[in-house]
Structures are given as C-alpha cells and as structure tokens.
Amino acid sequence: MKVVIAAAGTGGHINPALAIANKIKKEDAEAQIIFIGTSYGLENDLVPRGGYPLRTITAYGLSKKISVENFKHILGTIGGIGQARRILKDFKPDIVIGAGGYICGPVFLAAKMLKIPTMIHESNAFPGKAVKSLLRWTDVVLVGFEDTKKSLGNAKNIVVTGNPTRVERMDLSLMQKEEILSQLGLKIELPVVLVFGGSQGAKAINDSLIGIIDNRLQEQYQIVWAAGPKQYDIIKDELALRNVSIENVYNMRIVPYIYNMDEVMNVADLVIARSGAMTITEVAKVGKPAIFIPLPNVSQNHQEYNARVLANVGAAEIIQNSELNESILSNSIKKIILHRDRMMSMGEAARTVAPSNVEEKIYNEIVYLVGKK
C-alpha cells in the first residue's frame, strides 16, 4: 500500500497523522508512506522524528479579510495545488489521507484531479472550515466525536472512529515513575501538574504561570511546563529580568516542547491545557483530571465544545481565557491537586469517554477504501 498523509501546522494535526501512519506500518510493514506539509510548520520537526519522509508545498490558512497579504496567500495556495499534483503523480499513492487544516485543500484538489481516493479525519467536536469546504472532494470523513456528525449536514460516508493518538494509559511502577520524574528534575514526593498550551504555546497560560512563580504559589505541588517553542525564549527573558534562571525555577521544570508526552502525562496528577481535540482524547485515554482554558476567537468556538466533552462528565474544570490569572489558576489547581479523592474520581470520569480501538477502526476504513479502487 502506498499512502500520502497531508498534515501541517500544529501538533494537533500532525500527531494524529503520525498515529495513523504508525498503525499502517504496524499492520503492513511493506507500506510506503510520505507526508505532505509546508516548509514552515511543526511538521518539519515532528514528521522526520517520527521516521517518515516529508515533501513540502506552499499552502496557507486563508482569511475573509481583503488584504495584500491574504491575496498573496491565495496565489501561493493555488500554486500549491500544482506542487501537490506533481508529488502525487510521482509517488502514485493508493490513497490520500488528510488530518484537517489548510494543507488538505491543495492536496485533496490535486488528488481529485488524479482520481486518487481521499479520506479526511476531523478531530474536533465541532468541525473546522477546512473539513466543511472539502466534503465534496472527500470519499470518507472520519470524526472523533458522535456530535460532530450533526454539524456536517448531508455529508455522505461519515464514520465515527474517535481520535488517533500515540498517547496511551501506562501501568508504571514506582521505579519507572521516579525515573521519568528524575529526568525532569522533579521529586516523587510532590504531586505533579502538567501544563502545556499546544505546540504554539499559550500566552495567557504562560503569563499566569509567571505570576505563580513571582508569588511562589507552587509550594505544595510541582509543575512541568511546556511553554511552546515560540514562547520559550520570551519566558526565559522575562524570568531573567526577575533574576530567575529558566533552568532553576522552584518546584518547576520549563521546556519548549515535550516529545515524550505519553510518559509525562502518565506521571502527572493534573493536566492544564488548551482544549484542542487531541488533548481531550489524550486526557481521556490516560484518565487524568484536567483544567481547560479554551482558546478564544477560534472557528465556531470549537475548543469550548471540546472541553465540555470532559467537563460534562465531571472530569474537567473550565476557566475562560479572559478570566485567567495566577490567583484563579492557583486556587483551581489546589482544589483538585490537594484532594486525592477528587483527583481519582475526575480521572475515572475521564476514562468513561475515552474511545476504544480508534486506530483499528481507521485502518479498516483505509483498507476498505483502497480496496474499492
């Protein structure tokens, strides 16, 4: 089987695409897989790390605003259709799979020109504009949540699979947990709060954490904080102004990005994050209590829809971005992290909405679609 996977921009698109690729290789060791992305997204780091070749085209997320910049992006994306077509003609895939986002547009149009079967996966509870715009060119739409089907209108061939992820619940021994925490420079004695804002970082969350550092509010717990590659140096400079080294913050480890998220999430006692679809899925699968700060001003407010999947079963608290500060965040952490019974019940509630056999369902759909060629 020869497969092209279109994934670009953020970890929320790329990581599930890598999980799909890994499942294909697990089932078919002879499968040939390449990724199509851009030269300026996180795929340039994550895809090679995952062991797959990356081919790049020009593609941008487009705005409705009239501007010279947007016009240039439109022309660039149109040019990306031709670039994608050349890649597909050269590679001759049996199927093109998209993980959502703007990269899917030019790749799927090129695939339709060449009569190559296409499949797209929408991970959010409320589907994004890219997925809705591509319905007419997509043979099969896979979705992460049952509610997503209601928002796709009359689209045909919608299959609820859940969201693929490389993060799984792990049965760690005390020694294994201690080893992971030791590598992070953290102690086994104190509860661990995992904080991340996605691959792009999250300024409101980061500002609140700097406030927690300033007021030394993390006395009773410790934090591992993935600040985001774009925010890490900014935070480093802000802490330096306070005569604090980013590598030596009390009860805290700050890193640009967490590559072993499966291990770190499993040793964490509480997760604080934006509420991208993949984060919701990972928190549910591992079974952790969470505090979500939905990203505001995103298409259809989909991050709040995502967060409510866990909040509605008692597995998560939601803090609106506009209300976030170090005091509110610290108090919310303590109300969960210092009460073991509540942590346990929230984690158990999270697991009740965790999907099962996700990659198996997706792989079966791929095989079926390829077989129909």
CSV table of N, CA, C and O in Angstrom, one decimal, residues 27-132:
chain,number,residue,atom,x,y,z
A,27,GLU,N,0.5,-2.7,10.7
A,27,GLU,CA,-0.3,-3.8,10.0
A,27,GLU,C,0.3,-4.2,8.7
A,27,GLU,O,0.1,-5.3,8.2
A,28,ASP,N,1.1,-3.3,8.0
A,28,ASP,CA,1.6,-3.6,6.7
A,28,ASP,C,3.0,-3.0,6.7
A,28,ASP,O,3.3,-1.9,6.3
A,29,ALA,N,4.0,-3.9,7.0
A,29,ALA,CA,5.4,-3.4,7.1
A,29,ALA,C,5.9,-3.0,5.8
A,29,ALA,O,6.9,-2.2,5.7
A,30,GLU,N,5.3,-3.4,4.7
A,30,GLU,CA,5.8,-3.0,3.4
A,30,GLU,C,5.2,-1.7,2.9
A,30,GLU,O,5.5,-1.3,1.8
A,31,ALA,N,4.3,-1.2,3.6
A,31,ALA,CA,3.6,0.1,3.2
A,31,ALA,C,4.6,1.2,3.0
A,31,ALA,O,5.5,1.3,3.8
A,32,GLN,N,4.4,2.0,2.0
A,32,GLN,CA,5.2,3.2,1.7
A,32,GLN,C,4.4,4.4,2.1
A,32,GLN,O,3.3,4.6,1.5
A,33,ILE,N,4.9,5.2,2.9
A,33,ILE,CA,4.1,6.4,3.4
A,33,ILE,C,5.0,7.7,3.3
A,33,ILE,O,6.2,7.7,3.8
A,34,ILE,N,4.4,8.7,2.7
A,34,ILE,CA,5.1,10.0,2.8
A,34,ILE,C,4.1,11.0,3.3
A,34,ILE,O,2.9,10.9,3.2
A,35,PHE,N,4.6,12.1,3.9
A,35,PHE,CA,3.8,13.2,4.4
A,35,PHE,C,4.0,14.4,3.4
A,35,PHE,O,5.0,14.6,2.9
A,36,ILE,N,2.9,15.1,3.2
A,36,ILE,CA,3.0,16.4,2.6
A,36,ILE,C,2.6,17.5,3.6
A,36,ILE,O,1.6,17.4,4.3
A,37,GLY,N,3.5,18.5,3.7
A,37,GLY,CA,3.3,19.6,4.6
A,37,GLY,C,3.9,20.9,4.0
A,37,GLY,O,4.0,21.0,2.8
A,38,THR,N,4.2,21.8,4.8
A,38,THR,CA,4.8,23.1,4.4
A,38,THR,C,6.2,23.1,4.9
A,38,THR,O,6.6,22.3,5.7
A,39,SER,N,6.9,24.1,4.5
A,39,SER,CA,8.3,24.3,4.9
A,39,SER,C,8.4,25.1,6.2
A,39,SER,O,9.5,25.3,6.7
A,40,TYR,N,7.2,25.5,6.7
A,40,TYR,CA,7.3,26.5,7.9
A,40,TYR,C,6.4,26.0,9.0
A,40,TYR,O,6.2,26.8,10.0
A,41,GLY,N,6.0,24.8,9.1
A,41,GLY,CA,5.2,24.3,10.2
A,41,GLY,C,5.9,23.3,11.1
A,41,GLY,O,7.1,22.9,10.8
A,42,LEU,N,5.3,22.9,12.1
A,42,LEU,CA,5.9,22.0,13.1
A,42,LEU,C,6.2,20.6,12.5
A,42,LEU,O,7.0,19.8,13.0
A,43,GLU,N,5.6,20.3,11.3
A,43,GLU,CA,5.8,19.0,10.7
A,43,GLU,C,7.3,18.9,10.3
A,43,GLU,O,7.8,17.7,10.2
A,44,ASN,N,8.0,20.0,10.1
A,44,ASN,CA,9.4,19.9,9.8
A,44,ASN,C,10.3,19.3,10.9
A,44,ASN,O,11.4,18.8,10.7
A,45,ASP,N,9.7,19.3,12.1
A,45,ASP,CA,10.4,18.7,13.3
A,45,ASP,C,9.8,17.3,13.6
A,45,ASP,O,10.5,16.3,13.6
A,46,LEU,N,8.4,17.3,13.7
A,46,LEU,CA,7.8,16.0,14.2
A,46,LEU,C,7.8,14.9,13.2
A,46,LEU,O,7.9,13.7,13.5
A,47,VAL,N,7.6,15.2,11.9
A,47,VAL,CA,7.5,14.1,10.9
A,47,VAL,C,8.8,13.4,10.7
A,47,VAL,O,8.9,12.2,10.8
A,48,PRO,N,10.0,14.1,10.5
A,48,PRO,CA,11.2,13.4,10.5
A,48,PRO,C,11.5,12.6,11.8
A,48,PRO,O,12.1,11.5,11.7
A,49,ARG,N,11.2,13.2,12.9
A,49,ARG,CA,11.4,12.5,14.2
A,49,ARG,C,10.6,11.2,14.2
A,49,ARG,O,11.0,10.2,14.9
A,50,GLY,N,9.4,11.2,13.6
A,50,GLY,CA,8.6,10.0,13.5
A,50,GLY,C,9.1,9.0,12.5
A,50,GLY,O,8.5,7.9,12.5
A,51,GLY,N,10.1,9.4,11.7
A,51,GLY,CA,10.7,8.4,10.8
A,51,GLY,C,10.1,8.4,9.4
A,51,GLY,O,10.3,7.4,8.7
A,52,TYR,N,9.4,9.4,9.0
A,52,TYR,CA,8.7,9.5,7.7
A,52,TYR,C,9.2,10.6,6.9
A,52,TYR,O,9.6,11.7,7.4
A,53,PRO,N,9.3,10.4,5.5
A,53,PRO,CA,9.8,11.5,4.7
A,53,PRO,C,8.7,12.5,4.5
A,53,PRO,O,7.5,12.2,4.5
A,54,LEU,N,9.1,13.8,4.4
A,54,LEU,CA,8.2,14.9,4.3
A,54,LEU,C,8.5,15.6,3.0
A,54,LEU,O,9.6,16.0,2.7
A,55,ARG,N,7.5,15.8,2.2
A,55,ARG,CA,7.5,16.6,1.0
A,55,ARG,C,6.8,17.9,1.3
A,55,ARG,O,5.7,17.9,1.9
A,56,THR,N,7.2,19.0,0.8
A,56,THR,CA,6.6,20.3,1.1
A,56,THR,C,6.0,21.0,-0.1
A,56,THR,O,6.5,20.9,-1.2
A,57,ILE,N,4.9,21.7,0.2
A,57,ILE,CA,4.2,22.6,-0.8
A,57,ILE,C,3.9,23.9,-0.2
A,57,ILE,O,4.1,24.1,1.0
A,58,THR,N,3.5,24.9,-1.0
A,58,THR,CA,3.0,26.2,-0.5
A,58,THR,C,1.5,26.1,-0.1
A,58,THR,O,0.7,25.7,-1.0
A,59,ALA,N,1.2,26.4,1.1
A,59,ALA,CA,-0.2,26.4,1.5
A,59,ALA,C,-0.4,27.3,2.7
A,59,ALA,O,0.5,27.4,3.6
A,60,TYR,N,-1.5,28.0,2.8
A,60,TYR,CA,-1.8,28.9,3.9
A,60,TYR,C,-3.2,28.8,4.4
A,60,TYR,O,-4.1,28.5,3.6
A,61,GLY,N,-3.4,29.1,5.6
A,61,GLY,CA,-4.8,29.3,6.1
A,61,GLY,C,-5.3,30.7,5.6
A,61,GLY,O,-4.5,31.7,5.6
A,62,LEU,N,-6.4,30.7,5.0
A,62,LEU,CA,-6.9,31.9,4.3
A,62,LEU,C,-7.9,32.7,5.2
A,62,LEU,O,-8.7,32.1,5.9
A,63,SER,N,-7.9,34.0,5.1
A,63,SER,CA,-8.8,34.9,5.8
A,63,SER,C,-9.8,35.5,4.9
A,63,SER,O,-9.6,35.6,3.7
A,64,LYS,N,-11.0,35.8,5.4
A,64,LYS,CA,-12.0,36.5,4.6
A,64,LYS,C,-11.7,38.0,4.4
A,64,LYS,O,-12.3,38.7,3.6
A,65,LYS,N,-10.7,38.5,5.2
A,65,LYS,CA,-10.3,39.9,5.0
A,65,LYS,C,-9.6,40.2,3.7
A,65,LYS,O,-8.9,39.4,3.2
A,66,ILE,N,-9.9,41.3,3.2
A,66,ILE,CA,-9.3,41.8,1.9
A,66,ILE,C,-8.0,42.5,2.3
A,66,ILE,O,-8.0,43.5,2.9
A,67,SER,N,-6.9,41.9,1.8
A,67,SER,CA,-5.6,42.5,2.1
A,67,SER,C,-4.6,41.9,1.1
A,67,SER,O,-4.8,40.9,0.5
A,68,VAL,N,-3.5,42.7,1.0
A,68,VAL,CA,-2.4,42.2,0.0
A,68,VAL,C,-1.8,40.9,0.5
A,68,VAL,O,-1.6,40.0,-0.3
A,69,GLU,N,-1.7,40.8,1.8
A,69,GLU,CA,-1.1,39.5,2.4
A,69,GLU,C,-2.0,38.3,2.1
A,69,GLU,O,-1.5,37.3,1.7
A,70,ASN,N,-3.3,38.5,2.3
A,70,ASN,CA,-4.2,37.4,2.0
A,70,ASN,C,-4.2,37.1,0.5
A,70,ASN,O,-4.3,35.9,0.2
A,71,PHE,N,-4.1,38.1,-0.3
A,71,PHE,CA,-4.1,37.8,-1.8
A,71,PHE,C,-2.9,37.0,-2.1
A,71,PHE,O,-2.9,36.0,-2.9
A,72,LYS,N,-1.7,37.3,-1.5
A,72,LYS,CA,-0.5,36.5,-1.7
A,72,LYS,C,-0.7,35.1,-1.3
A,72,LYS,O,-0.2,34.2,-1.9
A,73,HIS,N,-1.4,34.9,-0.1
A,73,HIS,CA,-1.6,33.6,0.4
A,73,HIS,C,-2.5,32.8,-0.5
A,73,HIS,O,-2.3,31.6,-0.7
A,74,ILE,N,-3.5,33.4,-1.1
A,74,ILE,CA,-4.4,32.7,-2.1
A,74,ILE,C,-3.6,32.3,-3.3
A,74,ILE,O,-3.7,31.1,-3.7
A,75,LEU,N,-2.8,33.2,-3.8
A,75,LEU,CA,-2.0,32.8,-5.0
A,75,LEU,C,-1.0,31.7,-4.7
A,75,LEU,O,-0.8,30.7,-5.5
A,76,GLY,N,-0.4,31.8,-3.5
A,76,GLY,CA,0.6,30.7,-3.0
A,76,GLY,C,-0.1,29.4,-2.9
A,76,GLY,O,0.4,28.3,-3.3
A,77,THR,N,-1.3,29.4,-2.3
A,77,THR,CA,-2.0,28.1,-2.1
A,77,THR,C,-2.5,27.5,-3.5
A,77,THR,O,-2.5,26.3,-3.6
A,78,ILE,N,-2.9,28.4,-4.4
A,78,ILE,CA,-3.3,27.9,-5.7
A,78,ILE,C,-2.0,27.2,-6.4
A,78,ILE,O,-2.1,26.2,-7.0
A,79,GLY,N,-0.9,27.9,-6.2
A,79,GLY,CA,0.4,27.3,-6.7
A,79,GLY,C,0.7,25.9,-6.0
A,79,GLY,O,1.2,25.0,-6.7
A,80,GLY,N,0.2,25.8,-4.8
A,80,GLY,CA,0.4,24.6,-4.0
A,80,GLY,C,-0.3,23.4,-4.6
A,80,GLY,O,0.1,22.2,-4.5
A,81,ILE,N,-1.4,23.7,-5.3
A,81,ILE,CA,-2.2,22.6,-6.0
A,81,ILE,C,-1.3,21.9,-7.0
A,81,ILE,O,-1.2,20.7,-7.1
A,82,GLY,N,-0.6,22.7,-7.8
A,82,GLY,CA,0.3,22.2,-8.8
A,82,GLY,C,1.4,21.4,-8.2
A,82,GLY,O,1.8,20.3,-8.7
A,83,GLN,N,2.0,21.9,-7.1
A,83,GLN,CA,3.1,21.3,-6.4
A,83,GLN,C,2.6,19.9,-5.9
A,83,GLN,O,3.3,18.9,-6.0
A,84,ALA,N,1.4,19.9,-5.3
A,84,ALA,CA,0.9,18.6,-4.8
A,84,ALA,C,0.6,17.6,-5.9
A,84,ALA,O,0.9,16.4,-5.7
A,85,ARG,N,0.1,18.1,-7.0
A,85,ARG,CA,-0.2,17.2,-8.1
A,85,ARG,C,1.1,16.5,-8.6
A,85,ARG,O,1.1,15.3,-9.0
A,86,ARG,N,2.2,17.3,-8.7
A,86,ARG,CA,3.5,16.7,-9.2
A,86,ARG,C,3.9,15.6,-8.2
A,86,ARG,O,4.5,14.6,-8.6
A,87,ILE,N,3.8,15.9,-6.9
A,87,ILE,CA,4.2,14.9,-5.9
A,87,ILE,C,3.4,13.6,-6.0
A,87,ILE,O,3.9,12.5,-6.0
A,88,LEU,N,2.0,13.8,-6.2
A,88,LEU,CA,1.2,12.6,-6.3
A,88,LEU,C,1.4,11.8,-7.6
A,88,LEU,O,1.4,10.6,-7.6
A,89,LYS,N,1.6,12.5,-8.7
A,89,LYS,CA,1.9,11.8,-9.9
A,89,LYS,C,3.2,11.0,-9.8
A,89,LYS,O,3.3,9.9,-10.4
A,90,ASP,N,4.2,11.6,-9.1
A,90,ASP,CA,5.5,10.9,-9.0
A,90,ASP,C,5.4,9.7,-8.0
A,90,ASP,O,5.9,8.6,-8.3
A,91,PHE,N,4.6,9.8,-6.9
A,91,PHE,CA,4.6,8.8,-5.9
A,91,PHE,C,3.5,7.7,-6.2
A,91,PHE,O,3.7,6.6,-5.8
A,92,LYS,N,2.4,8.1,-6.9
A,92,LYS,CA,1.3,7.2,-7.2
A,92,LYS,C,0.7,6.5,-6.0
A,92,LYS,O,0.7,5.3,-5.9
A,93,PRO,N,0.2,7.3,-5.1
A,93,PRO,CA,-0.4,6.6,-3.9
A,93,PRO,C,-1.7,5.9,-4.2
A,93,PRO,O,-2.4,6.3,-5.1
A,94,ASP,N,-2.0,5.0,-3.3
A,94,ASP,CA,-3.3,4.3,-3.4
A,94,ASP,C,-4.4,5.1,-2.7
A,94,ASP,O,-5.6,4.9,-3.0
A,95,ILE,N,-4.0,6.0,-1.8
A,95,ILE,CA,-4.9,6.8,-1.0
A,95,ILE,C,-4.2,8.1,-0.5
A,95,ILE,O,-3.0,8.0,-0.2
A,96,VAL,N,-5.0,9.1,-0.3
A,96,VAL,CA,-4.5,10.4,0.3
A,96,VAL,C,-5.4,10.6,1.6
A,96,VAL,O,-6.6,10.6,1.5
A,97,ILE,N,-4.7,10.7,2.7
A,97,ILE,CA,-5.4,10.9,4.0
A,97,ILE,C,-5.0,12.3,4.5
A,97,ILE,O,-3.9,12.7,4.5
A,98,GLY,N,-6.0,13.1,4.9
A,98,GLY,CA,-5.8,14.4,5.5
A,98,GLY,C,-6.2,14.4,7.0
A,98,GLY,O,-7.1,13.7,7.4
A,99,ALA,N,-5.4,15.2,7.7
A,99,ALA,CA,-5.6,15.3,9.2
A,99,ALA,C,-6.2,16.6,9.5
A,99,ALA,O,-6.2,17.1,10.7
A,100,GLY,N,-6.9,17.2,8.5
A,100,GLY,CA,-7.5,18.5,8.8
A,100,GLY,C,-6.5,19.7,8.6
A,100,GLY,O,-5.3,19.5,8.5
A,101,GLY,N,-7.1,20.9,8.5
A,101,GLY,CA,-6.2,22.1,8.4
A,101,GLY,C,-6.0,22.4,6.9
A,101,GLY,O,-6.5,21.7,6.0
A,102,TYR,N,-5.4,23.6,6.7
A,102,TYR,CA,-5.3,24.2,5.4
A,102,TYR,C,-4.5,23.4,4.4
A,102,TYR,O,-4.7,23.6,3.2
A,103,ILE,N,-3.6,22.6,4.8
A,103,ILE,CA,-2.8,21.8,3.8
A,103,ILE,C,-3.7,20.8,3.0
A,103,ILE,O,-3.3,20.5,1.9
A,104,CYS,N,-4.8,20.4,3.6
A,104,CYS,CA,-5.7,19.5,2.9
A,104,CYS,C,-6.3,20.0,1.6
A,104,CYS,O,-6.5,19.2,0.6
A,105,GLY,N,-6.5,21.3,1.5
A,105,GLY,CA,-7.2,21.9,0.4
A,105,GLY,C,-6.4,21.6,-0.9
A,105,GLY,O,-6.9,20.9,-1.8
A,106,PRO,N,-5.2,22.1,-1.1
A,106,PRO,CA,-4.5,21.9,-2.4
A,106,PRO,C,-4.2,20.4,-2.6
A,106,PRO,O,-4.2,19.9,-3.7
A,107,VAL,N,-3.9,19.6,-1.5
A,107,VAL,CA,-3.6,18.2,-1.7
A,107,VAL,C,-4.8,17.4,-2.2
A,107,VAL,O,-4.7,16.6,-3.1
A,108,PHE,N,-5.9,17.7,-1.6
A,108,PHE,CA,-7.2,17.0,-2.0
A,108,PHE,C,-7.6,17.3,-3.4
A,108,PHE,O,-8.1,16.5,-4.1
A,109,LEU,N,-7.5,18.6,-3.7
A,109,LEU,CA,-7.9,19.0,-5.1
A,109,LEU,C,-7.0,18.3,-6.1
A,109,LEU,O,-7.5,17.8,-7.1
A,110,ALA,N,-5.7,18.2,-5.8
A,110,ALA,CA,-4.8,17.5,-6.7
A,110,ALA,C,-5.1,16.0,-6.8
A,110,ALA,O,-5.1,15.4,-7.9
A,111,ALA,N,-5.5,15.4,-5.6
A,111,ALA,CA,-5.9,14.0,-5.6
A,111,ALA,C,-7.1,13.8,-6.5
A,111,ALA,O,-7.2,12.8,-7.2
A,112,LYS,N,-8.1,14.7,-6.4
A,112,LYS,CA,-9.3,14.5,-7.2
A,112,LYS,C,-9.0,14.6,-8.7
A,112,LYS,O,-9.6,13.9,-9.5
A,113,MET,N,-8.1,15.5,-9.1
A,113,MET,CA,-7.7,15.6,-10.5
A,113,MET,C,-7.1,14.3,-11.0
A,113,MET,O,-7.3,14.0,-12.1
A,114,LEU,N,-6.4,13.6,-10.1
A,114,LEU,CA,-5.8,12.4,-10.5
A,114,LEU,C,-6.6,11.1,-10.1
A,114,LEU,O,-6.1,10.0,-10.3
A,115,LYS,N,-7.8,11.4,-9.6
A,115,LYS,CA,-8.8,10.3,-9.3
A,115,LYS,C,-8.2,9.3,-8.3
A,115,LYS,O,-8.3,8.1,-8.3
A,116,ILE,N,-7.5,9.9,-7.2
A,116,ILE,CA,-7.0,9.1,-6.1
A,116,ILE,C,-8.0,9.2,-5.0
A,116,ILE,O,-8.4,10.3,-4.6
A,117,PRO,N,-8.3,8.1,-4.3
A,117,PRO,CA,-9.3,8.1,-3.2
A,117,PRO,C,-8.8,9.0,-2.1
A,117,PRO,O,-7.5,9.0,-1.8
A,118,THR,N,-9.7,9.7,-1.4
A,118,THR,CA,-9.3,10.6,-0.3
A,118,THR,C,-10.1,10.3,0.9
A,118,THR,O,-11.3,9.9,0.9
A,119,MET,N,-9.5,10.5,2.1
A,119,MET,CA,-10.1,10.3,3.4
A,119,MET,C,-9.6,11.4,4.3
A,119,MET,O,-8.4,11.8,4.3
A,120,ILE,N,-10.5,12.0,5.0
A,120,ILE,CA,-10.1,13.1,5.9
A,120,ILE,C,-10.6,12.8,7.3
A,120,ILE,O,-11.6,12.1,7.5
A,121,HIS,N,-9.8,13.1,8.3
A,121,HIS,CA,-10.1,12.9,9.7
A,121,HIS,C,-10.3,14.3,10.4
A,121,HIS,O,-9.4,15.1,10.4
A,122,GLU,N,-11.5,14.5,11.0
A,122,GLU,CA,-11.8,15.7,11.8
A,122,GLU,C,-11.8,15.3,13.2
A,122,GLU,O,-12.6,14.5,13.7
A,123,SER,N,-10.8,15.9,14.0
A,123,SER,CA,-10.7,15.6,15.4
A,123,SER,C,-11.5,16.4,16.3
A,123,SER,O,-11.8,15.9,17.4
A,124,ASN,N,-11.9,17.6,15.9
A,124,ASN,CA,-12.7,18.5,16.8
A,124,ASN,C,-14.1,18.1,17.0
A,124,ASN,O,-14.7,17.5,16.1
A,125,ALA,N,-14.7,18.4,18.1
A,125,ALA,CA,-16.1,18.2,18.4
A,125,ALA,C,-17.0,19.0,17.4
A,125,ALA,O,-18.0,18.6,17.0
A,126,PHE,N,-16.5,20.2,17.0
A,126,PHE,CA,-17.2,21.0,16.0
A,126,PHE,C,-16.2,21.1,14.8
A,126,PHE,O,-15.1,21.6,15.0
A,127,PRO,N,-16.6,20.7,13.7
A,127,PRO,CA,-15.7,20.6,12.5
A,127,PRO,C,-15.2,22.0,12.1
A,127,PRO,O,-16.0,23.0,12.1
A,128,GLY,N,-14.0,22.0,11.6
A,128,GLY,CA,-13.4,23.2,11.1
A,128,GLY,C,-13.8,23.6,9.7
A,128,GLY,O,-14.4,22.8,9.0
A,129,LYS,N,-13.5,24.8,9.3
A,129,LYS,CA,-13.8,25.3,7.9
A,129,LYS,C,-13.2,24.4,6.8
A,129,LYS,O,-13.8,24.2,5.8
A,130,ALA,N,-12.0,24.0,7.1
A,130,ALA,CA,-11.2,23.2,6.0
A,130,ALA,C,-12.0,21.9,5.7
A,130,ALA,O,-12.2,21.6,4.6
A,131,VAL,N,-12.4,21.3,6.8
A,131,VAL,CA,-13.1,20.0,6.6
A,131,VAL,C,-14.5,20.2,5.8
A,131,VAL,O,-14.8,19.5,4.9
A,132,LYS,N,-15.2,21.2,6.3
A,132,LYS,CA,-16.5,21.5,5.7
A,132,LYS,C,-16.4,21.8,4.2
A,132,LYS,O,-17.2,21.4,3.3
